[in-house]
């Protein structure tokens, strides 16, 4: 039977891994959205289009930064990414996966589920024209980034627990004369 300390440690590990995976995945997918939009002439095109889930067709004519639309789109991007990260981390830690092929399989499974939801469910919630800005191949690329970012973020967040190095990436520290640290 797990103790209160054991449960608290497990919750702390789950939280740290989710924040790490979600932050890296949000940065990767947000960067892809901005890059795709910049290529189309409006860097915030896809972030603003994502806001169409909540704001409906009101975002169709918004170009460039808009206080409400861009904020809602960015918050949705981060919230949805963290939701999928929580699903991935919960599955990975429950199955005891911390590295290797199993972790990659869990990540790819979460990304495929996210792709199915984003390709099939979200267009029904938002107007077809709103999310049509992101084509299926670009959406697939975004989810490939998601699949790669989840385990990277999780490992970075948990690396202090499993590494003997004082560096998050496990690189050996190079000490120079006069260096106190």
N, C-alpha and C. Protein backbone atom coordinates (compact mmCIF):
# COMPACT_ATOMS: atom_id res chain seq x y z
N UNK A 1 0.84 -1.18 0.00
CA UNK A 1 0.00 0.00 0.00
C UNK A 1 0.89 1.24 0.00
N UNK A 2 0.69 2.14 -0.97
CA UNK A 2 1.53 3.33 -1.04
C UNK A 2 1.28 4.28 0.14
N UNK A 3 2.35 4.89 0.58
CA UNK A 3 2.24 5.85 1.67
C UNK A 3 1.83 7.21 1.11
N UNK A 4 1.52 8.12 2.02
CA UNK A 4 1.18 9.48 1.59
C UNK A 4 2.37 10.13 0.90
N UNK A 5 3.57 9.86 1.41
CA UNK A 5 4.78 10.42 0.78
C UNK A 5 4.98 9.85 -0.62
N UNK A 6 4.70 8.57 -0.78
CA UNK A 6 4.83 7.93 -2.10
C UNK A 6 3.84 8.49 -3.10
N UNK A 7 2.61 8.69 -2.65
CA UNK A 7 1.59 9.27 -3.54
C UNK A 7 1.92 10.72 -3.88
N UNK A 8 2.42 11.47 -2.92
CA UNK A 8 2.81 12.86 -3.17
C UNK A 8 3.97 12.92 -4.15
N UNK A 9 4.93 12.02 -4.02
CA UNK A 9 6.06 11.98 -4.96
C UNK A 9 5.59 11.61 -6.35
N UNK A 10 4.65 10.67 -6.45
CA UNK A 10 4.12 10.27 -7.76
C UNK A 10 3.36 11.42 -8.41
N UNK A 11 2.57 12.16 -7.61
CA UNK A 11 1.85 13.32 -8.15
C UNK A 11 2.82 14.40 -8.60
N UNK A 12 3.88 14.62 -7.82
CA UNK A 12 4.88 15.63 -8.20
C UNK A 12 5.59 15.22 -9.49
N UNK A 13 5.88 13.94 -9.63
CA UNK A 13 6.52 13.46 -10.86
C UNK A 13 5.58 13.62 -12.05
N UNK A 14 4.31 13.26 -11.86
CA UNK A 14 3.32 13.40 -12.92
C UNK A 14 3.17 14.86 -13.34
N UNK A 15 3.11 15.76 -12.37
CA UNK A 15 2.97 17.18 -12.66
C UNK A 15 4.20 17.72 -13.40
N UNK A 16 5.38 17.39 -12.91
CA UNK A 16 6.61 17.87 -13.55
C UNK A 16 6.72 17.35 -14.97
N UNK A 17 6.43 16.07 -15.16
CA UNK A 17 6.52 15.48 -16.50
C UNK A 17 5.49 16.10 -17.44
N UNK A 18 4.28 16.35 -16.95
CA UNK A 18 3.23 16.96 -17.78
C UNK A 18 3.60 18.38 -18.17
N UNK A 19 4.10 19.14 -17.22
CA UNK A 19 4.51 20.52 -17.52
C UNK A 19 5.66 20.52 -18.53
N UNK A 20 6.64 19.65 -18.34
CA UNK A 20 7.76 19.58 -19.26
C UNK A 20 7.32 19.19 -20.66
N UNK A 21 6.54 18.11 -20.75
CA UNK A 21 6.07 17.64 -22.06
C UNK A 21 5.16 18.67 -22.72
N UNK A 22 4.27 19.27 -21.94
CA UNK A 22 3.35 20.26 -22.49
C UNK A 22 4.06 21.53 -22.96
N UNK A 23 5.04 21.98 -22.19
CA UNK A 23 5.75 23.21 -22.56
C UNK A 23 6.56 23.02 -23.83
N UNK A 24 7.27 21.91 -23.94
CA UNK A 24 8.07 21.67 -25.15
C UNK A 24 7.14 21.47 -26.35
N UNK A 25 6.05 20.74 -26.15
CA UNK A 25 5.11 20.50 -27.26
C UNK A 25 4.40 21.79 -27.68
N UNK A 26 4.02 22.62 -26.72
CA UNK A 26 3.37 23.90 -27.06
C UNK A 26 4.31 24.80 -27.83
N UNK A 27 5.58 24.82 -27.43
CA UNK A 27 6.57 25.63 -28.14
C UNK A 27 6.77 25.12 -29.57
N UNK A 28 6.85 23.81 -29.72
CA UNK A 28 7.06 23.23 -31.04
C UNK A 28 5.86 23.46 -31.96
N UNK A 29 4.66 23.20 -31.46
CA UNK A 29 3.48 23.37 -32.30
C UNK A 29 3.19 24.85 -32.55
N UNK A 30 3.38 25.68 -31.54
CA UNK A 30 3.19 27.12 -31.74
C UNK A 30 4.16 27.67 -32.77
N UNK A 31 5.41 27.21 -32.71
CA UNK A 31 6.40 27.63 -33.70
C UNK A 31 6.02 27.19 -35.10
N UNK A 32 5.49 25.99 -35.22
CA UNK A 32 5.04 25.50 -36.53
C UNK A 32 3.87 26.34 -37.04
N UNK A 33 2.93 26.65 -36.16
CA UNK A 33 1.79 27.48 -36.57
C UNK A 33 2.25 28.84 -37.08
N UNK A 34 3.18 29.45 -36.36
CA UNK A 34 3.68 30.76 -36.76
C UNK A 34 4.45 30.65 -38.08
N UNK A 35 5.25 29.61 -38.24
CA UNK A 35 6.01 29.43 -39.48
C UNK A 35 5.08 29.22 -40.68
N UNK A 36 4.06 28.37 -40.50
CA UNK A 36 3.10 28.15 -41.59
C UNK A 36 2.37 29.44 -41.93
N UNK A 37 2.00 30.19 -40.90
CA UNK A 37 1.30 31.46 -41.13
C UNK A 37 2.19 32.48 -41.81
N UNK A 38 3.46 32.55 -41.40
CA UNK A 38 4.39 33.49 -42.02
C UNK A 38 4.56 33.19 -43.50
N UNK A 39 4.58 31.92 -43.83
CA UNK A 39 4.69 31.54 -45.24
C UNK A 39 3.46 31.98 -46.03
N UNK A 40 2.31 32.01 -45.36
CA UNK A 40 1.07 32.44 -46.01
C UNK A 40 0.89 33.96 -45.98
N UNK A 41 1.80 34.67 -45.28
CA UNK A 41 1.72 36.13 -45.24
C UNK A 41 1.19 36.71 -43.95
N UNK A 42 0.71 35.88 -43.04
CA UNK A 42 0.20 36.35 -41.74
C UNK A 42 0.67 35.36 -40.67
N UNK A 43 1.72 35.71 -39.91
CA UNK A 43 2.26 34.77 -38.93
C UNK A 43 1.24 34.25 -37.91
N UNK A 44 0.20 35.00 -37.65
CA UNK A 44 -0.78 34.59 -36.65
C UNK A 44 -2.02 33.95 -37.26
N UNK A 45 -1.98 33.65 -38.53
CA UNK A 45 -3.13 33.10 -39.24
C UNK A 45 -3.69 31.86 -38.54
N UNK A 46 -2.84 30.88 -38.25
CA UNK A 46 -3.31 29.62 -37.68
C UNK A 46 -3.63 29.74 -36.19
N UNK A 47 -2.93 30.60 -35.49
CA UNK A 47 -3.26 30.83 -34.09
C UNK A 47 -4.63 31.50 -34.00
N UNK A 48 -4.87 32.47 -34.85
CA UNK A 48 -6.17 33.13 -34.88
C UNK A 48 -7.27 32.17 -35.33
N UNK A 49 -6.96 31.30 -36.29
CA UNK A 49 -7.94 30.33 -36.77
C UNK A 49 -8.33 29.35 -35.66
N UNK A 50 -7.40 29.01 -34.81
CA UNK A 50 -7.68 28.10 -33.70
C UNK A 50 -8.71 28.72 -32.75
N UNK A 51 -8.70 30.02 -32.64
CA UNK A 51 -9.68 30.71 -31.79
C UNK A 51 -11.10 30.53 -32.30
N UNK A 52 -11.25 30.14 -33.56
CA UNK A 52 -12.56 29.90 -34.13
C UNK A 52 -13.34 28.81 -33.43
N UNK A 53 -12.66 27.94 -32.67
CA UNK A 53 -13.35 26.90 -31.92
C UNK A 53 -14.30 27.54 -30.91
N UNK A 54 -13.86 28.61 -30.28
CA UNK A 54 -14.69 29.28 -29.28
C UNK A 54 -15.41 30.50 -29.83
N UNK A 55 -14.76 31.19 -30.76
CA UNK A 55 -15.33 32.46 -31.25
C UNK A 55 -16.08 32.32 -32.56
N UNK A 56 -16.13 31.13 -33.12
CA UNK A 56 -16.85 30.79 -34.34
C UNK A 56 -16.38 31.63 -35.52
N UNK A 57 -17.28 32.08 -36.35
CA UNK A 57 -16.93 32.73 -37.61
C UNK A 57 -16.42 34.16 -37.42
N UNK A 58 -16.46 34.68 -36.21
CA UNK A 58 -15.98 36.04 -35.99
C UNK A 58 -14.50 36.20 -36.29
N UNK A 59 -13.75 35.09 -36.35
CA UNK A 59 -12.32 35.18 -36.59
C UNK A 59 -11.97 35.13 -38.07
N UNK A 60 -12.94 34.90 -38.93
CA UNK A 60 -12.68 34.74 -40.36
C UNK A 60 -11.99 35.93 -40.99
N UNK A 61 -12.30 37.11 -40.53
CA UNK A 61 -11.76 38.31 -41.17
C UNK A 61 -10.63 38.96 -40.37
N UNK A 62 -10.18 38.30 -39.31
CA UNK A 62 -9.11 38.84 -38.49
C UNK A 62 -7.76 38.49 -39.11
N UNK A 63 -6.95 39.52 -39.31
CA UNK A 63 -5.59 39.29 -39.79
C UNK A 63 -4.63 39.97 -38.82
N UNK A 64 -3.48 39.36 -38.66
CA UNK A 64 -2.48 39.92 -37.76
C UNK A 64 -2.89 39.80 -36.31
N UNK A 65 -2.18 40.50 -35.44
CA UNK A 65 -2.49 40.39 -34.01
C UNK A 65 -3.80 41.09 -33.66
N UNK A 66 -4.59 40.42 -32.88
CA UNK A 66 -5.85 40.95 -32.38
C UNK A 66 -5.91 40.56 -30.91
N UNK A 67 -6.21 41.51 -30.05
CA UNK A 67 -6.12 41.28 -28.60
C UNK A 67 -6.92 40.06 -28.15
N UNK A 68 -8.16 39.98 -28.55
CA UNK A 68 -9.01 38.89 -28.08
C UNK A 68 -8.75 37.61 -28.87
N UNK A 69 -8.79 37.69 -30.19
CA UNK A 69 -8.70 36.50 -31.03
C UNK A 69 -7.34 35.80 -30.86
N UNK A 70 -6.26 36.55 -30.91
CA UNK A 70 -4.93 35.96 -30.79
C UNK A 70 -4.73 35.38 -29.39
N UNK A 71 -5.21 36.07 -28.38
CA UNK A 71 -5.09 35.55 -27.01
C UNK A 71 -5.86 34.26 -26.83
N UNK A 72 -7.08 34.22 -27.34
CA UNK A 72 -7.89 33.01 -27.23
C UNK A 72 -7.24 31.86 -28.01
N UNK A 73 -6.73 32.14 -29.20
CA UNK A 73 -6.06 31.11 -30.00
C UNK A 73 -4.82 30.57 -29.31
N UNK A 74 -4.02 31.46 -28.74
CA UNK A 74 -2.80 31.03 -28.04
C UNK A 74 -3.15 30.22 -26.80
N UNK A 75 -4.14 30.66 -26.04
CA UNK A 75 -4.56 29.92 -24.85
C UNK A 75 -5.11 28.55 -25.21
N UNK A 76 -5.87 28.48 -26.30
CA UNK A 76 -6.38 27.18 -26.75
C UNK A 76 -5.25 26.26 -27.18
N UNK A 77 -4.29 26.80 -27.89
CA UNK A 77 -3.14 26.01 -28.33
C UNK A 77 -2.42 25.42 -27.13
N UNK A 78 -2.13 26.24 -26.13
CA UNK A 78 -1.44 25.78 -24.94
C UNK A 78 -2.31 24.80 -24.15
N UNK A 79 -3.58 25.11 -23.97
CA UNK A 79 -4.47 24.25 -23.18
C UNK A 79 -4.62 22.88 -23.84
N UNK A 80 -4.85 22.85 -25.14
CA UNK A 80 -5.02 21.56 -25.83
C UNK A 80 -3.72 20.77 -25.83
N UNK A 81 -2.60 21.45 -26.00
CA UNK A 81 -1.32 20.76 -25.97
C UNK A 81 -1.06 20.16 -24.59
N UNK A 82 -1.36 20.91 -23.54
CA UNK A 82 -1.17 20.38 -22.19
C UNK A 82 -2.14 19.25 -21.89
N UNK A 83 -3.34 19.30 -22.45
CA UNK A 83 -4.30 18.21 -22.28
C UNK A 83 -3.74 16.91 -22.87
N UNK A 84 -3.22 16.99 -24.10
CA UNK A 84 -2.64 15.81 -24.74
C UNK A 84 -1.37 15.38 -24.02
N UNK A 85 -0.60 16.33 -23.51
CA UNK A 85 0.61 15.98 -22.74
C UNK A 85 0.23 15.23 -21.47
N UNK A 86 -0.83 15.66 -20.80
CA UNK A 86 -1.27 14.97 -19.59
C UNK A 86 -1.71 13.55 -19.90
N UNK A 87 -2.40 13.36 -21.01
CA UNK A 87 -2.80 12.02 -21.43
C UNK A 87 -1.57 11.15 -21.69
N UNK A 88 -0.61 11.69 -22.43
CA UNK A 88 0.61 10.95 -22.74
C UNK A 88 1.39 10.60 -21.47
N UNK A 89 1.63 11.58 -20.62
CA UNK A 89 2.42 11.35 -19.41
C UNK A 89 1.70 10.39 -18.48
N UNK A 90 0.40 10.56 -18.33
CA UNK A 90 -0.36 9.64 -17.48
C UNK A 90 -0.24 8.20 -17.96
N UNK A 91 -0.36 8.00 -19.27
CA UNK A 91 -0.23 6.64 -19.82
C UNK A 91 1.20 6.13 -19.66
N UNK A 92 2.17 6.97 -19.97
CA UNK A 92 3.57 6.54 -19.90
C UNK A 92 3.98 6.18 -18.48
N UNK A 93 3.64 7.01 -17.52
CA UNK A 93 4.04 6.73 -16.13
C UNK A 93 3.26 5.57 -15.53
N UNK A 94 1.99 5.43 -15.92
CA UNK A 94 1.20 4.31 -15.44
C UNK A 94 1.79 2.99 -15.94
N UNK A 95 2.26 2.98 -17.18
CA UNK A 95 2.86 1.78 -17.76
C UNK A 95 4.33 1.62 -17.37
N UNK A 96 4.87 2.59 -16.65
CA UNK A 96 6.26 2.51 -16.22
C UNK A 96 7.26 2.83 -17.32
N UNK A 97 6.83 3.58 -18.31
CA UNK A 97 7.69 3.92 -19.44
C UNK A 97 8.41 5.23 -19.17
N UNK A 98 9.72 5.19 -19.14
CA UNK A 98 10.49 6.41 -18.93
C UNK A 98 11.49 6.65 -20.05
N UNK A 99 11.75 5.64 -20.85
CA UNK A 99 12.66 5.79 -21.98
C UNK A 99 12.44 4.63 -22.94
N UNK A 100 13.01 4.75 -24.12
CA UNK A 100 13.00 3.66 -25.08
C UNK A 100 11.80 3.65 -26.00
N UNK A 101 11.64 2.51 -26.65
CA UNK A 101 10.62 2.35 -27.68
C UNK A 101 9.21 2.46 -27.11
N UNK A 102 9.01 1.99 -25.89
CA UNK A 102 7.69 2.08 -25.28
C UNK A 102 7.24 3.52 -25.09
N UNK A 103 8.17 4.37 -24.68
CA UNK A 103 7.86 5.79 -24.51
C UNK A 103 7.52 6.43 -25.85
N UNK A 104 8.27 6.07 -26.88
CA UNK A 104 8.00 6.59 -28.22
C UNK A 104 6.66 6.10 -28.74
N UNK A 105 6.33 4.85 -28.46
CA UNK A 105 5.03 4.31 -28.87
C UNK A 105 3.89 5.05 -28.16
N UNK A 106 4.05 5.31 -26.87
CA UNK A 106 3.02 6.06 -26.13
C UNK A 106 2.87 7.47 -26.69
N UNK A 107 3.99 8.08 -27.05
CA UNK A 107 3.97 9.43 -27.61
C UNK A 107 3.27 9.45 -28.97
N UNK A 108 3.61 8.49 -29.81
CA UNK A 108 2.98 8.41 -31.14
C UNK A 108 1.49 8.12 -31.03
N UNK A 109 1.10 7.28 -30.07
CA UNK A 109 -0.32 6.99 -29.86
C UNK A 109 -1.08 8.24 -29.46
N UNK A 110 -0.51 9.01 -28.52
CA UNK A 110 -1.16 10.26 -28.10
C UNK A 110 -1.25 11.24 -29.27
N UNK A 111 -0.20 11.32 -30.09
CA UNK A 111 -0.21 12.24 -31.22
C UNK A 111 -1.22 11.80 -32.29
N UNK A 112 -1.36 10.51 -32.51
CA UNK A 112 -2.35 10.02 -33.49
C UNK A 112 -3.76 10.31 -32.99
N UNK A 113 -4.00 10.09 -31.70
CA UNK A 113 -5.32 10.43 -31.14
C UNK A 113 -5.60 11.93 -31.28
N UNK A 114 -4.59 12.75 -30.99
CA UNK A 114 -4.75 14.20 -31.13
C UNK A 114 -5.03 14.57 -32.59
N UNK A 115 -4.32 13.92 -33.52
CA UNK A 115 -4.56 14.20 -34.94
C UNK A 115 -5.98 13.85 -35.33
N UNK A 116 -6.47 12.70 -34.89
CA UNK A 116 -7.84 12.31 -35.22
C UNK A 116 -8.86 13.31 -34.68
N UNK A 117 -8.65 13.75 -33.45
CA UNK A 117 -9.56 14.74 -32.88
C UNK A 117 -9.47 16.06 -33.65
N UNK A 118 -8.22 16.50 -33.93
CA UNK A 118 -8.04 17.77 -34.62
C UNK A 118 -8.53 17.74 -36.06
N UNK A 119 -8.42 16.61 -36.72
CA UNK A 119 -8.83 16.52 -38.12
C UNK A 119 -10.31 16.22 -38.28
N UNK A 120 -10.90 15.50 -37.32
CA UNK A 120 -12.29 15.07 -37.49
C UNK A 120 -13.29 15.77 -36.58
N UNK A 121 -12.89 16.11 -35.36
CA UNK A 121 -13.84 16.68 -34.40
C UNK A 121 -13.81 18.21 -34.41
N UNK A 122 -12.61 18.80 -34.34
CA UNK A 122 -12.52 20.26 -34.25
C UNK A 122 -13.15 21.00 -35.43
N UNK A 123 -13.02 20.51 -36.67
CA UNK A 123 -13.70 21.23 -37.75
C UNK A 123 -15.22 21.27 -37.59
N UNK A 124 -15.78 20.29 -36.89
CA UNK A 124 -17.24 20.31 -36.66
C UNK A 124 -17.62 21.31 -35.57
N UNK A 125 -16.68 21.54 -34.63
CA UNK A 125 -16.94 22.52 -33.58
C UNK A 125 -16.77 23.95 -34.08
N UNK A 126 -15.79 24.14 -34.94
CA UNK A 126 -15.54 25.46 -35.52
C UNK A 126 -16.07 25.44 -36.94
N UNK A 127 -16.22 26.60 -37.50
CA UNK A 127 -16.65 26.67 -38.89
C UNK A 127 -15.62 26.02 -39.80
N UNK A 128 -16.07 25.35 -40.84
CA UNK A 128 -15.15 24.69 -41.77
C UNK A 128 -14.11 25.67 -42.32
N UNK A 129 -14.52 26.89 -42.59
CA UNK A 129 -13.57 27.85 -43.16
C UNK A 129 -12.53 28.30 -42.14
N UNK A 130 -12.87 28.19 -40.85
CA UNK A 130 -11.96 28.66 -39.82
C UNK A 130 -10.70 27.81 -39.75
N UNK A 131 -10.86 26.50 -39.63
CA UNK A 131 -9.72 25.62 -39.50
C UNK A 131 -9.20 25.11 -40.84
N UNK A 132 -9.86 25.48 -41.92
CA UNK A 132 -9.39 25.07 -43.23
C UNK A 132 -8.05 25.72 -43.57
N UNK A 133 -7.67 26.72 -42.79
CA UNK A 133 -6.39 27.39 -43.02
C UNK A 133 -5.22 26.43 -42.85
N UNK A 134 -5.40 25.40 -42.02
CA UNK A 134 -4.34 24.43 -41.78
C UNK A 134 -4.70 23.14 -42.52
N UNK A 135 -3.96 22.86 -43.59
CA UNK A 135 -4.24 21.68 -44.41
C UNK A 135 -3.88 20.41 -43.65
N UNK A 136 -4.39 19.28 -44.13
CA UNK A 136 -4.11 18.00 -43.49
C UNK A 136 -2.63 17.65 -43.44
N UNK A 137 -1.85 17.88 -44.52
CA UNK A 137 -0.41 17.59 -44.41
C UNK A 137 0.28 18.46 -43.35
N UNK A 138 -0.11 19.72 -43.25
CA UNK A 138 0.48 20.58 -42.22
C UNK A 138 0.03 20.16 -40.83
N UNK A 139 -1.22 19.76 -40.72
CA UNK A 139 -1.73 19.26 -39.46
C UNK A 139 -0.99 17.99 -39.05
N UNK A 140 -0.71 17.13 -40.02
CA UNK A 140 0.07 15.91 -39.73
C UNK A 140 1.47 16.26 -39.26
N UNK A 141 2.09 17.25 -39.88
CA UNK A 141 3.43 17.66 -39.46
C UNK A 141 3.42 18.22 -38.04
N UNK A 142 2.40 18.99 -37.72
CA UNK A 142 2.27 19.53 -36.36
C UNK A 142 2.18 18.38 -35.35
N UNK A 143 1.46 17.34 -35.71
CA UNK A 143 1.31 16.22 -34.79
C UNK A 143 2.55 15.33 -34.74
N UNK A 144 3.34 15.31 -35.79
CA UNK A 144 4.65 14.65 -35.72
C UNK A 144 5.56 15.40 -34.75
N UNK A 145 5.49 16.72 -34.79
CA UNK A 145 6.24 17.52 -33.82
C UNK A 145 5.77 17.22 -32.40
N UNK A 146 4.47 17.07 -32.26
CA UNK A 146 3.90 16.73 -30.95
C UNK A 146 4.45 15.40 -30.46
N UNK A 147 4.48 14.40 -31.34
CA UNK A 147 4.98 13.07 -30.97
C UNK A 147 6.45 13.13 -30.56
N UNK A 148 7.24 13.97 -31.20
CA UNK A 148 8.64 14.09 -30.83
C UNK A 148 8.86 14.94 -29.59
N UNK A 149 8.02 15.93 -29.40
CA UNK A 149 8.20 16.86 -28.29
C UNK A 149 7.80 16.27 -26.94
N UNK A 150 6.79 15.42 -26.92
CA UNK A 150 6.33 14.86 -25.64
C UNK A 150 7.43 14.13 -24.87
N UNK A 151 8.11 13.15 -25.48
CA UNK A 151 9.14 12.46 -24.68
C UNK A 151 10.34 13.34 -24.36
N UNK A 152 10.65 14.29 -25.24
CA UNK A 152 11.77 15.19 -24.96
C UNK A 152 11.45 16.05 -23.74
N UNK A 153 10.28 16.64 -23.73
CA UNK A 153 9.88 17.47 -22.59
C UNK A 153 9.77 16.68 -21.30
N UNK A 154 9.25 15.47 -21.39
CA UNK A 154 9.13 14.62 -20.20
C UNK A 154 10.50 14.26 -19.66
N UNK A 155 11.42 13.89 -20.53
CA UNK A 155 12.77 13.52 -20.08
C UNK A 155 13.51 14.73 -19.50
N UNK A 156 13.33 15.89 -20.12
CA UNK A 156 13.97 17.09 -19.56
C UNK A 156 13.44 17.41 -18.18
N UNK A 157 12.13 17.26 -18.00
CA UNK A 157 11.53 17.57 -16.71
C UNK A 157 11.94 16.57 -15.63
N UNK A 158 12.15 15.32 -16.02
CA UNK A 158 12.46 14.29 -15.04
C UNK A 158 13.95 13.96 -14.97
N UNK A 159 14.76 14.63 -15.78
CA UNK A 159 16.17 14.25 -15.85
C UNK A 159 16.91 14.45 -14.54
N UNK A 160 16.51 15.39 -13.73
CA UNK A 160 17.17 15.60 -12.45
C UNK A 160 16.97 14.44 -11.50
N UNK A 161 15.89 13.70 -11.68
CA UNK A 161 15.60 12.57 -10.81
C UNK A 161 16.41 11.33 -11.18
N UNK A 162 16.80 11.21 -12.45
CA UNK A 162 17.42 9.98 -12.91
C UNK A 162 18.84 10.18 -13.41
N UNK A 163 19.37 11.38 -13.31
CA UNK A 163 20.70 11.67 -13.81
C UNK A 163 21.64 11.99 -12.66
N UNK A 164 22.87 11.53 -12.80
CA UNK A 164 23.86 11.87 -11.78
C UNK A 164 24.57 13.17 -12.13
N UNK A 165 24.31 13.69 -13.31
CA UNK A 165 24.92 14.93 -13.74
C UNK A 165 24.14 16.10 -13.20
N UNK A 166 24.80 17.26 -13.13
CA UNK A 166 24.09 18.45 -12.68
C UNK A 166 23.52 19.24 -13.86
N UNK A 167 23.51 18.63 -15.03
CA UNK A 167 22.98 19.26 -16.23
C UNK A 167 21.71 18.52 -16.63
N UNK A 168 20.69 19.25 -17.03
CA UNK A 168 19.41 18.64 -17.38
C UNK A 168 19.53 17.67 -18.54
N UNK A 169 20.46 17.88 -19.44
CA UNK A 169 20.62 17.00 -20.59
C UNK A 169 21.60 15.87 -20.32
N UNK A 170 22.18 15.83 -19.13
CA UNK A 170 23.08 14.76 -18.78
C UNK A 170 24.50 14.96 -19.27
N UNK A 171 24.83 16.15 -19.74
CA UNK A 171 26.18 16.42 -20.23
C UNK A 171 27.11 16.60 -19.04
N UNK A 172 28.33 16.11 -19.14
CA UNK A 172 29.26 16.29 -18.02
C UNK A 172 29.63 17.76 -17.85
N UNK A 173 29.81 18.16 -16.63
CA UNK A 173 30.17 19.54 -16.32
C UNK A 173 31.67 19.72 -16.52
N UNK A 174 32.04 20.77 -17.18
CA UNK A 174 33.45 21.08 -17.39
C UNK A 174 33.82 22.16 -16.39
N UNK A 175 34.76 21.84 -15.51
CA UNK A 175 35.19 22.79 -14.50
C UNK A 175 36.47 23.48 -14.96
N UNK A 176 36.51 24.77 -14.78
CA UNK A 176 37.70 25.56 -15.13
C UNK A 176 38.29 26.12 -13.85
N UNK A 177 39.56 26.41 -13.90
CA UNK A 177 40.18 26.98 -12.71
C UNK A 177 39.52 28.32 -12.39
N UNK A 178 39.29 28.57 -11.13
CA UNK A 178 38.65 29.80 -10.71
C UNK A 178 37.14 29.70 -10.74
N UNK A 179 36.60 28.55 -11.21
CA UNK A 179 35.17 28.34 -11.28
C UNK A 179 34.70 27.75 -9.96
N UNK A 180 33.84 28.45 -9.24
CA UNK A 180 33.40 27.97 -7.93
C UNK A 180 32.29 26.93 -8.03
N UNK A 181 31.68 26.81 -9.20
CA UNK A 181 30.51 25.94 -9.30
C UNK A 181 30.82 24.69 -9.94
